[in-house]
mmCIF file of C-alpha atoms in Angstrom:
data_model
loop_
_atom_site.group_PDB
_atom_site.id
_atom_site.type_symbol
_atom_site.label_atom_id
_atom_site.label_comp_id
_atom_site.label_asym_id
_atom_site.label_seq_id
_atom_site.Cartn_x
_atom_site.Cartn_y
_atom_site.Cartn_z
ATOM 1 C CA MET A 1 -7.449 -167.564 -51.198
ATOM 2 C CA VAL A 2 -5.801 -169.983 -48.783
ATOM 3 C CA SER A 3 -6.866 -169.239 -45.216
ATOM 4 C CA ARG A 4 -4.243 -168.058 -42.759
ATOM 5 C CA ILE A 5 -4.800 -171.099 -40.553
ATOM 6 C CA LYS A 6 -4.175 -173.322 -43.569
ATOM 7 C CA LYS A 7 -0.975 -171.436 -44.423
ATOM 8 C CA ILE A 8 0.317 -172.104 -40.916
ATOM 9 C CA GLN A 9 -0.713 -175.770 -40.982
ATOM 10 C CA GLU A 10 1.188 -176.238 -44.237
ATOM 11 C CA GLN A 11 4.407 -175.160 -42.515
ATOM 12 C CA LEU A 12 4.288 -177.556 -39.561
ATOM 13 C CA HIS A 13 6.040 -180.409 -41.331
ATOM 14 C CA ARG A 14 8.998 -178.157 -42.201
ATOM 15 C CA TYR A 15 9.705 -177.790 -38.505
ATOM 16 C CA GLU A 16 9.011 -181.463 -37.776
ATOM 17 C CA ILE A 17 6.179 -180.642 -35.380
ATOM 18 C CA ASP A 18 2.537 -181.704 -35.352
ATOM 19 C CA GLY A 19 1.271 -178.728 -33.357
ATOM 20 C CA LEU A 20 2.011 -175.053 -32.781
ATOM 21 C CA LEU A 21 1.110 -172.907 -29.777
ATOM 22 C CA ILE A 22 0.736 -169.232 -30.717
ATOM 23 C CA THR A 23 1.252 -166.808 -27.840
ATOM 24 C CA LYS A 24 2.547 -163.674 -29.610
ATOM 25 C CA LYS A 25 -0.238 -161.102 -29.924
ATOM 26 C CA GLU A 26 0.541 -160.110 -33.534
ATOM 27 C CA ASN A 27 0.633 -163.760 -34.626
ATOM 28 C CA ARG A 28 -2.569 -164.487 -32.701
ATOM 29 C CA ARG A 29 -4.262 -161.602 -34.491
ATOM 30 C CA TYR A 30 -2.920 -162.704 -37.868
ATOM 31 C CA ALA A 31 -4.111 -166.284 -37.416
ATOM 32 C CA THR A 32 -7.569 -165.584 -35.996
ATOM 33 C CA GLY A 33 -8.455 -161.894 -36.335
ATOM 34 C CA PHE A 34 -8.759 -161.602 -32.549
ATOM 35 C CA THR A 35 -7.792 -158.127 -31.304
ATOM 36 C CA GLY A 36 -8.147 -158.689 -27.555
ATOM 37 C CA THR A 37 -5.291 -158.913 -25.105
ATOM 38 C CA ALA A 38 -5.605 -162.455 -23.740
ATOM 39 C CA GLY A 39 -5.669 -165.815 -25.457
ATOM 40 C CA VAL A 40 -3.597 -168.430 -27.267
ATOM 41 C CA VAL A 41 -4.050 -170.385 -30.474
ATOM 42 C CA LEU A 42 -3.313 -174.089 -30.768
ATOM 43 C CA ILE A 43 -2.909 -175.451 -34.281
ATOM 44 C CA SER A 44 -2.597 -179.064 -35.389
ATOM 45 C CA PRO A 45 -2.342 -180.296 -39.002
ATOM 46 C CA THR A 46 -6.141 -180.524 -39.247
ATOM 47 C CA SER A 47 -7.571 -178.361 -36.436
ATOM 48 C CA ALA A 48 -7.294 -174.982 -34.741
ATOM 49 C CA VAL A 49 -8.395 -174.001 -31.243
ATOM 50 C CA PHE A 50 -8.558 -170.521 -29.730
ATOM 51 C CA ILE A 51 -8.363 -170.483 -25.921
ATOM 52 C CA THR A 52 -9.327 -167.400 -23.928
ATOM 53 C CA ASP A 53 -11.322 -166.495 -20.811
ATOM 54 C CA PHE A 54 -14.831 -165.248 -20.054
ATOM 55 C CA ARG A 55 -13.867 -161.578 -20.455
ATOM 56 C CA TYR A 56 -13.489 -162.107 -24.192
ATOM 57 C CA SER A 57 -16.370 -164.484 -24.858
ATOM 58 C CA ASP A 58 -18.430 -162.140 -27.019
ATOM 59 C CA GLN A 59 -15.395 -160.633 -28.743
ATOM 60 C CA ALA A 60 -14.014 -164.058 -29.641
ATOM 61 C CA LYS A 61 -17.360 -165.161 -31.080
ATOM 62 C CA ALA A 62 -17.483 -162.017 -33.221
ATOM 63 C CA GLN A 63 -13.882 -162.132 -34.473
ATOM 64 C CA VAL A 64 -12.703 -165.762 -34.516
ATOM 65 C CA HIS A 65 -14.248 -167.774 -37.360
ATOM 66 C CA GLU A 66 -11.689 -170.418 -38.354
ATOM 67 C CA ALA A 67 -10.867 -171.878 -34.949
ATOM 68 C CA GLU A 68 -12.885 -173.603 -32.274
ATOM 69 C CA ILE A 69 -13.339 -171.280 -29.288
ATOM 70 C CA ILE A 70 -12.586 -172.688 -25.828
ATOM 71 C CA MET A 71 -13.171 -170.707 -22.621
ATOM 72 C CA HIS A 72 -10.817 -171.785 -19.855
ATOM 73 C CA LYS A 73 -12.143 -171.439 -16.324
ATOM 74 C CA GLY A 74 -8.938 -171.975 -14.381
ATOM 75 C CA ASN A 75 -5.302 -172.325 -15.321
ATOM 76 C CA ILE A 76 -4.774 -171.662 -19.054
ATOM 77 C CA GLU A 77 -1.775 -174.008 -19.179
ATOM 78 C CA GLN A 78 -3.961 -176.836 -17.903
ATOM 79 C CA GLU A 79 -6.491 -176.144 -20.666
ATOM 80 C CA ILE A 80 -3.723 -176.061 -23.280
ATOM 81 C CA ALA A 81 -2.560 -179.478 -22.052
ATOM 82 C CA ALA A 82 -6.103 -180.837 -22.295
ATOM 83 C CA GLN A 83 -6.476 -179.595 -25.877
ATOM 84 C CA VAL A 84 -3.039 -180.909 -26.854
ATOM 85 C CA ASN A 85 -4.138 -184.328 -25.638
ATOM 86 C CA ARG A 86 -7.496 -184.082 -27.437
ATOM 87 C CA LEU A 87 -5.830 -183.128 -30.734
ATOM 88 C CA GLN A 88 -3.247 -185.940 -30.285
ATOM 89 C CA ILE A 89 -0.282 -183.608 -30.626
ATOM 90 C CA ASN A 90 3.039 -185.262 -29.810
ATOM 91 C CA LYS A 91 5.579 -182.548 -30.719
ATOM 92 C CA LEU A 92 4.398 -179.038 -29.911
ATOM 93 C CA GLY A 93 6.177 -175.984 -31.250
ATOM 94 C CA VAL A 94 6.347 -172.944 -28.951
ATOM 95 C CA GLU A 95 7.346 -169.430 -29.993
ATOM 96 C CA GLU A 96 10.774 -169.061 -28.425
ATOM 97 C CA ASN A 97 10.970 -165.362 -29.338
ATOM 98 C CA ASN A 98 7.809 -164.639 -27.322
ATOM 99 C CA MET A 99 7.124 -167.217 -24.614
ATOM 100 C CA THR A 100 8.564 -166.288 -21.229
ATOM 101 C CA LEU A 101 10.457 -168.744 -19.045
ATOM 102 C CA LYS A 102 7.614 -168.511 -16.519
ATOM 103 C CA GLN A 103 5.022 -169.495 -19.159
ATOM 104 C CA TYR A 104 7.226 -172.301 -20.441
ATOM 105 C CA THR A 105 7.781 -173.698 -16.947
ATOM 106 C CA ALA A 106 4.051 -173.509 -16.153
ATOM 107 C CA LEU A 107 3.185 -175.360 -19.356
ATOM 108 C CA LYS A 108 5.752 -178.084 -18.620
ATOM 109 C CA ASN A 109 3.982 -178.722 -15.320
ATOM 110 C CA TYR A 110 0.900 -179.932 -17.206
ATOM 111 C CA ILE A 111 2.281 -181.392 -20.377
ATOM 112 C CA ASN A 112 4.447 -184.454 -20.953
ATOM 113 C CA ILE A 113 5.066 -184.272 -24.686
ATOM 114 C CA GLU A 114 8.116 -182.809 -26.409
ATOM 115 C CA LEU A 115 8.163 -178.996 -26.639
ATOM 116 C CA VAL A 116 10.097 -177.733 -29.657
ATOM 117 C CA HIS A 117 11.486 -174.201 -29.703
ATOM 118 C CA VAL A 118 10.564 -172.606 -33.030
ATOM 119 C CA ASN A 119 11.243 -169.097 -34.251
ATOM 120 C CA GLU A 120 9.316 -166.889 -36.678
ATOM 121 C CA ILE A 121 7.158 -169.504 -38.403
ATOM 122 C CA ILE A 122 4.241 -167.091 -38.676
ATOM 123 C CA GLU A 123 6.398 -163.968 -39.030
ATOM 124 C CA THR A 124 7.897 -165.512 -42.179
ATOM 125 C CA ILE A 125 4.419 -166.148 -43.601
ATOM 126 C CA ARG A 126 3.455 -162.579 -42.710
ATOM 127 C CA THR A 127 6.270 -161.057 -44.789
ATOM 128 C CA VAL A 128 4.128 -161.440 -47.920
ATOM 129 C CA LYS A 129 1.022 -159.357 -47.377
ATOM 130 C CA GLU A 130 -2.506 -159.959 -48.569
ATOM 131 C CA GLU A 131 -4.208 -157.146 -50.505
ATOM 132 C CA SER A 132 -6.329 -156.249 -47.489
ATOM 133 C CA GLU A 133 -3.182 -155.864 -45.376
ATOM 134 C CA ILE A 134 -1.524 -153.630 -47.961
ATOM 135 C CA GLU A 135 -4.596 -151.405 -47.982
ATOM 136 C CA MET A 136 -4.374 -150.987 -44.206
ATOM 137 C CA ILE A 137 -0.676 -150.087 -44.433
ATOM 138 C CA LYS A 138 -1.429 -147.569 -47.194
ATOM 139 C CA ILE A 139 -3.985 -145.857 -44.963
ATOM 140 C CA ALA A 140 -1.458 -145.782 -42.108
ATOM 141 C CA ALA A 141 1.104 -144.299 -44.512
ATOM 142 C CA HIS A 142 -1.347 -141.644 -45.688
ATOM 143 C CA ILE A 143 -2.036 -140.606 -42.097
ATOM 144 C CA ALA A 144 1.723 -140.228 -41.529
ATOM 145 C CA ASP A 145 2.024 -138.133 -44.706
ATOM 146 C CA GLU A 146 -0.738 -135.828 -43.511
ATOM 147 C CA ALA A 147 0.887 -135.598 -40.093
ATOM 148 C CA PHE A 148 4.182 -134.483 -41.618
ATOM 149 C CA GLN A 149 2.459 -131.805 -43.652
ATOM 150 C CA HIS A 150 0.720 -130.611 -40.493
ATOM 151 C CA ILE A 151 3.847 -130.591 -38.325
ATOM 152 C CA THR A 152 5.689 -128.311 -40.762
ATOM 153 C CA THR A 153 3.168 -125.631 -39.783
ATOM 154 C CA PHE A 154 3.810 -126.259 -36.077
ATOM 155 C CA LEU A 155 7.605 -126.496 -35.916
ATOM 156 C CA LYS A 156 9.345 -123.286 -34.892
ATOM 157 C CA PRO A 157 11.912 -122.024 -32.414
ATOM 158 C CA GLY A 158 10.635 -122.155 -28.844
ATOM 159 C CA VAL A 159 8.623 -125.386 -28.998
ATOM 160 C CA SER A 160 10.025 -128.467 -27.304
ATOM 161 C CA GLU A 161 10.623 -131.884 -28.795
ATOM 162 C CA TRP A 162 7.869 -133.097 -26.475
ATOM 163 C CA ASP A 163 5.497 -130.507 -27.955
ATOM 164 C CA VAL A 164 6.242 -131.782 -31.457
ATOM 165 C CA ARG A 165 5.830 -135.414 -30.394
ATOM 166 C CA ASP A 166 2.458 -134.719 -28.786
ATOM 167 C CA GLU A 167 1.220 -132.707 -31.756
ATOM 168 C CA LEU A 168 2.084 -135.569 -34.113
ATOM 169 C CA GLU A 169 0.382 -138.110 -31.836
ATOM 170 C CA PHE A 170 -2.812 -136.078 -31.433
ATOM 171 C CA PHE A 171 -3.014 -135.249 -35.130
ATOM 172 C CA MET A 172 -2.644 -138.872 -36.226
ATOM 173 C CA ARG A 173 -5.325 -139.999 -33.780
ATOM 174 C CA LYS A 174 -7.661 -137.331 -35.128
ATOM 175 C CA GLN A 175 -7.057 -138.745 -38.612
ATOM 176 C CA GLY A 176 -8.185 -142.221 -37.523
ATOM 177 C CA ALA A 177 -5.044 -143.839 -36.129
ATOM 178 C CA SER A 178 -5.426 -145.766 -32.886
ATOM 179 C CA SER A 179 -1.991 -144.467 -31.856
ATOM 180 C CA SER A 180 1.485 -143.849 -33.171
ATOM 181 C CA SER A 181 3.121 -147.091 -34.312
ATOM 182 C CA PHE A 182 6.153 -146.583 -32.015
ATOM 183 C CA ASP A 183 7.718 -144.034 -29.662
ATOM 184 C CA ILE A 184 7.981 -140.944 -31.836
ATOM 185 C CA ILE A 185 11.515 -139.747 -32.582
ATOM 186 C CA VAL A 186 12.066 -135.991 -32.499
ATOM 187 C CA ALA A 187 15.794 -135.255 -32.437
ATOM 188 C CA SER A 188 16.895 -131.633 -32.840
ATOM 189 C CA GLY A 189 20.256 -129.874 -33.030
ATOM 190 C CA THR A 190 23.199 -132.132 -32.225
ATOM 191 C CA ARG A 191 20.688 -134.746 -31.013
ATOM 192 C CA SER A 192 19.816 -135.401 -34.673
ATOM 193 C CA SER A 193 22.961 -137.549 -34.722
ATOM 194 C CA LEU A 194 21.049 -140.085 -32.581
ATOM 195 C CA PRO A 195 19.288 -142.552 -34.918
ATOM 196 C CA HIS A 196 16.730 -143.368 -32.196
ATOM 197 C CA GLY A 197 16.649 -140.051 -30.372
ATOM 198 C CA VAL A 198 13.159 -140.111 -28.883
ATOM 199 C CA ALA A 199 11.708 -136.748 -27.906
ATOM 200 C CA THR A 200 13.010 -134.906 -24.843
ATOM 201 C CA SER A 201 12.325 -131.590 -23.136
ATOM 202 C CA LYS A 202 14.916 -129.895 -25.374
ATOM 203 C CA ILE A 203 13.696 -126.608 -26.865
ATOM 204 C CA ILE A 204 14.048 -126.335 -30.643
ATOM 205 C CA GLU A 205 16.188 -123.373 -31.654
ATOM 206 C CA ASP A 206 16.798 -121.330 -34.777
ATOM 207 C CA GLY A 207 19.403 -123.101 -36.899
ATOM 208 C CA ASP A 208 18.539 -126.576 -35.575
ATOM 209 C CA ILE A 209 18.279 -129.646 -37.763
ATOM 210 C CA VAL A 210 15.272 -131.751 -36.718
ATOM 211 C CA THR A 211 14.832 -135.439 -37.541
ATOM 212 C CA LEU A 212 11.240 -136.665 -37.293
ATOM 213 C CA ASP A 213 10.653 -140.429 -37.344
ATOM 214 C CA PHE A 214 7.084 -141.519 -36.686
ATOM 215 C CA GLY A 215 4.230 -143.627 -38.005
ATOM 216 C CA ALA A 216 0.551 -144.348 -37.555
ATOM 217 C CA LEU A 217 -1.023 -147.531 -36.221
ATOM 218 C CA TYR A 218 -4.216 -148.123 -38.194
ATOM 219 C CA ASN A 219 -6.388 -151.199 -37.655
ATOM 220 C CA GLY A 220 -3.350 -153.027 -36.307
ATOM 221 C CA TYR A 221 -0.979 -152.089 -39.146
ATOM 222 C CA CYS A 222 2.024 -149.763 -38.963
ATOM 223 C CA SER A 223 3.560 -147.091 -41.125
ATOM 224 C CA ASP A 224 7.069 -145.700 -40.676
ATOM 225 C CA LEU A 225 8.139 -142.317 -42.045
ATOM 226 C CA THR A 226 11.254 -140.212 -41.505
ATOM 227 C CA ARG A 227 11.929 -136.676 -42.696
ATOM 228 C CA THR A 228 14.655 -134.241 -41.650
ATOM 229 C CA VAL A 229 14.055 -130.479 -41.774
ATOM 230 C CA ALA A 230 15.991 -127.329 -40.931
ATOM 231 C CA ILE A 231 14.705 -124.540 -38.717
ATOM 232 C CA GLY A 232 15.508 -121.028 -39.976
ATOM 233 C CA SER A 233 18.737 -121.847 -41.777
ATOM 234 C CA CYS A 234 21.236 -124.630 -42.406
ATOM 235 C CA SER A 235 24.894 -125.001 -43.297
ATOM 236 C CA GLU A 236 26.327 -125.892 -46.683
ATOM 237 C CA GLU A 237 27.573 -129.170 -45.203
ATOM 238 C CA PHE A 238 24.071 -130.114 -44.113
ATOM 239 C CA VAL A 239 22.735 -129.378 -47.609
ATOM 240 C CA LYS A 240 25.489 -131.626 -49.003
ATOM 241 C CA ILE A 241 24.698 -134.433 -46.545
ATOM 242 C CA TYR A 242 20.960 -134.120 -47.123
ATOM 243 C CA ASN A 243 21.383 -134.485 -50.887
ATOM 244 C CA ILE A 244 23.641 -137.531 -50.459
ATOM 245 C CA VAL A 245 21.056 -139.243 -48.234
ATOM 246 C CA LEU A 246 18.240 -138.317 -50.621
ATOM 247 C CA GLU A 247 20.108 -139.721 -53.613
ATOM 248 C CA ALA A 248 20.913 -142.913 -51.674
ATOM 249 C CA LEU A 249 17.198 -143.267 -50.912
ATOM 250 C CA LYS A 250 16.294 -142.820 -54.569
ATOM 251 C CA ARG A 251 18.889 -145.318 -55.775
ATOM 252 C CA GLY A 252 17.935 -147.943 -53.213
ATOM 253 C CA THR A 253 14.239 -147.532 -53.970
ATOM 254 C CA GLU A 254 14.674 -147.762 -57.734
ATOM 255 C CA ALA A 255 16.516 -151.087 -57.383
ATOM 256 C CA ILE A 256 13.586 -152.787 -55.612
ATOM 257 C CA ARG A 257 11.879 -155.553 -57.576
ATOM 258 C CA PRO A 258 10.721 -159.137 -57.009
ATOM 259 C CA GLY A 259 13.628 -161.565 -57.070
ATOM 260 C CA GLU A 260 16.214 -158.989 -56.008
ATOM 261 C CA SER A 261 18.259 -159.750 -52.928
ATOM 262 C CA ALA A 262 17.649 -157.607 -49.862
ATOM 263 C CA LYS A 263 21.427 -157.288 -49.487
ATOM 264 C CA THR A 264 21.694 -155.622 -52.900
ATOM 265 C CA ILE A 265 19.443 -152.758 -51.790
ATOM 266 C CA ASP A 266 21.643 -152.199 -48.749
ATOM 267 C CA ASP A 267 24.780 -152.366 -50.898
ATOM 268 C CA ILE A 268 23.442 -149.677 -53.234
ATOM 269 C CA THR A 269 22.589 -147.154 -50.529
ATOM 270 C CA ARG A 270 25.649 -147.926 -48.400
ATOM 271 C CA ASN A 271 28.117 -147.789 -51.298
ATOM 272 C CA TYR A 272 26.770 -144.435 -52.462
ATOM 273 C CA ILE A 273 27.131 -142.910 -48.998
ATOM 274 C CA THR A 274 30.597 -144.478 -48.612
ATOM 275 C CA GLU A 275 31.748 -143.142 -51.994
ATOM 276 C CA HIS A 276 30.971 -139.642 -50.745
ATOM 277 C CA GLY A 277 33.058 -140.072 -47.602
ATOM 278 C CA TYR A 278 30.352 -140.706 -45.003
ATOM 279 C CA GLY A 279 30.271 -144.504 -44.835
ATOM 280 C CA LYS A 280 31.394 -144.700 -41.211
ATOM 281 C CA TYR A 281 28.458 -142.491 -40.228
ATOM 282 C CA PHE A 282 25.824 -144.895 -41.618
ATOM 283 C CA GLY A 283 25.675 -147.604 -38.979
ATOM 284 C CA HIS A 284 22.276 -149.262 -39.333
ATOM 285 C CA SER A 285 20.630 -151.376 -42.032
ATOM 286 C CA THR A 286 18.976 -149.746 -45.035
ATOM 287 C CA GLY A 287 15.499 -150.993 -44.182
ATOM 288 C CA HIS A 288 13.178 -153.610 -42.749
ATOM 289 C CA GLY A 289 9.811 -155.240 -43.241
ATOM 290 C CA VAL A 290 6.753 -153.491 -41.812
ATOM 291 C CA GLY A 291 3.194 -154.677 -41.151
ATOM 292 C CA LEU A 292 1.492 -155.793 -37.952
ATOM 293 C CA GLU A 293 4.825 -154.974 -36.324
ATOM 294 C CA LEU A 294 7.031 -151.992 -37.009
ATOM 295 C CA HIS A 295 10.105 -154.181 -37.473
ATOM 296 C CA GLU A 296 9.358 -157.515 -39.122
ATOM 297 C CA PRO A 297 12.013 -160.169 -39.795
ATOM 298 C CA LEU A 298 12.854 -159.077 -43.352
ATOM 299 C CA ARG A 299 15.990 -156.912 -43.292
ATOM 300 C CA LEU A 300 17.613 -154.867 -46.048
ATOM 301 C CA SER A 301 21.079 -155.250 -44.579
ATOM 302 C CA LYS A 302 24.611 -156.183 -45.549
ATOM 303 C CA ASP A 303 24.168 -159.563 -43.835
ATOM 304 C CA SER A 304 20.715 -160.401 -45.189
ATOM 305 C CA THR A 305 20.077 -163.595 -47.129
ATOM 306 C CA ASP A 306 16.461 -162.661 -47.922
ATOM 307 C CA THR A 307 14.982 -162.332 -51.404
ATOM 308 C CA LEU A 308 12.373 -159.682 -52.154
ATOM 309 C CA LEU A 309 8.968 -161.033 -53.173
ATOM 310 C CA GLU A 310 5.799 -159.500 -54.551
ATOM 311 C CA GLY A 311 3.555 -158.415 -51.681
ATOM 312 C CA MET A 312 6.305 -157.575 -49.224
ATOM 313 C CA VAL A 313 6.302 -154.120 -47.636
ATOM 314 C CA VAL A 314 9.671 -152.629 -46.690
ATOM 315 C CA THR A 315 11.236 -149.376 -45.592
ATOM 316 C CA VAL A 316 14.235 -147.748 -47.226
ATOM 317 C CA GLU A 317 15.893 -145.366 -44.757
ATOM 318 C CA PRO A 318 19.518 -144.383 -45.342
ATOM 319 C CA GLY A 319 21.076 -141.898 -42.934
ATOM 320 C CA ILE A 320 24.241 -140.082 -41.933
ATOM 321 C CA TYR A 321 24.903 -139.359 -38.254
ATOM 322 C CA ILE A 322 27.919 -137.307 -37.129
ATOM 323 C CA PRO A 323 28.468 -137.275 -33.347
ATOM 324 C CA ASN A 324 28.248 -133.865 -31.682
ATOM 325 C CA TRP A 325 27.258 -132.286 -34.986
ATOM 326 C CA GLY A 326 23.971 -133.693 -36.205
ATOM 327 C CA GLY A 327 22.457 -136.052 -38.716
ATOM 328 C CA CYS A 328 19.944 -136.749 -41.433
ATOM 329 C CA ARG A 329 17.654 -139.659 -42.302
ATOM 330 C CA ILE A 330 14.968 -139.891 -44.981
ATOM 331 C CA GLU A 331 12.637 -142.904 -45.040
ATOM 332 C CA ASP A 332 9.803 -144.224 -47.184
ATOM 333 C CA ASP A 333 7.487 -147.242 -47.052
ATOM 334 C CA ILE A 334 7.477 -149.325 -50.231
ATOM 335 C CA VAL A 335 5.285 -152.156 -51.539
ATOM 336 C CA ILE A 336 6.989 -154.690 -53.803
ATOM 337 C CA THR A 337 4.756 -155.187 -56.835
ATOM 338 C CA LYS A 338 4.684 -157.764 -59.597
ATOM 339 C CA THR A 339 7.036 -155.731 -61.781
ATOM 340 C CA GLY A 340 8.809 -153.417 -59.354
ATOM 341 C CA TYR A 341 7.736 -151.217 -56.483
ATOM 342 C CA GLU A 342 5.201 -148.687 -55.268
ATOM 343 C CA VAL A 343 6.220 -145.956 -52.834
ATOM 344 C CA ILE A 344 3.263 -145.449 -50.484
ATOM 345 C CA THR A 345 4.616 -142.556 -48.401
ATOM 346 C CA HIS A 346 4.445 -139.299 -50.299
ATOM 347 C CA ALA A 347 5.526 -136.586 -47.851
ATOM 348 C CA ASN A 348 7.863 -133.984 -49.379
ATOM 349 C CA ARG A 349 11.400 -135.409 -49.664
ATOM 350 C CA GLU A 350 13.117 -132.203 -50.757
ATOM 351 C CA LEU A 351 15.044 -130.167 -48.195
ATOM 352 C CA ILE A 352 12.636 -127.985 -46.228
ATOM 353 C CA VAL A 353 13.902 -124.942 -44.337
ATOM 354 C CA LEU A 354 11.122 -123.712 -42.047
ATOM 355 C CA GLY A 355 10.748 -120.078 -41.074
#
């Protein structure tokens, strides 16, 4: 297997640079395995250097095996400049989607070579996962599945959205997650029309629709699961909308295969919802890549130019959101296999009416 450092080095010429400075924490972890909170990676066509400070000396020695470890004693930008000079880098790429203006200005004070703004070099490499990464995501997905099963025994009238959020968080941590993979969404009643309705103090009532969107962070990797349930009872219109969203999910999922365009998956789910009269209530993309970050560059959207490849992990998450009424979203995590797909979230997708 080609090392991750080597994969990055092989991309430098495409961006017409002879060095890359990695400052984004997820990219730093991907390149070196380092899980600490401070440090940068400098990569040339033939070398790699990891620069951190004395607080992480032992951790770096234990985790970083494919890059030379340098401990800076003063200004990190000054040490970066020294290593750039040592590695004879003349055009250095910097991660424009991560480096702050303050960091950029500080680096320019010590460096006289050309700095090239580059975007998503490593994120693009990360879209195709190694087997070990897929296994981590599967564990994160399993924890989310178990959390959904647990929360169906907890949800009832009288508990708040905050209560539900906290119960999900605590349960996932008890199952081995380091945390939730993002701010947990618990949107009940008319708030279920908010696609990103994070939990509030609202009390869940009989007759509420509740959208739950959450995931586990396990060994650095994310899962992302959405289910929508009814409390006590639900209207005929909600049953209709739920079944439309569920069918859109099934159709979009079944179309996934290597070589398919990401846009096609969005077209399938969006067209089905539109054909049933709810197209204007589906305002976001059908899905996205997931891995070290919850939202990775791959998008299943109407504007996407991406092609699905074996080893990618994506979400499919159609939804319908009607203002001042409510909404529904159902979401799964899916691995693209050699011949098709594998759904790795298994929580019950059928309409659940609790109580």
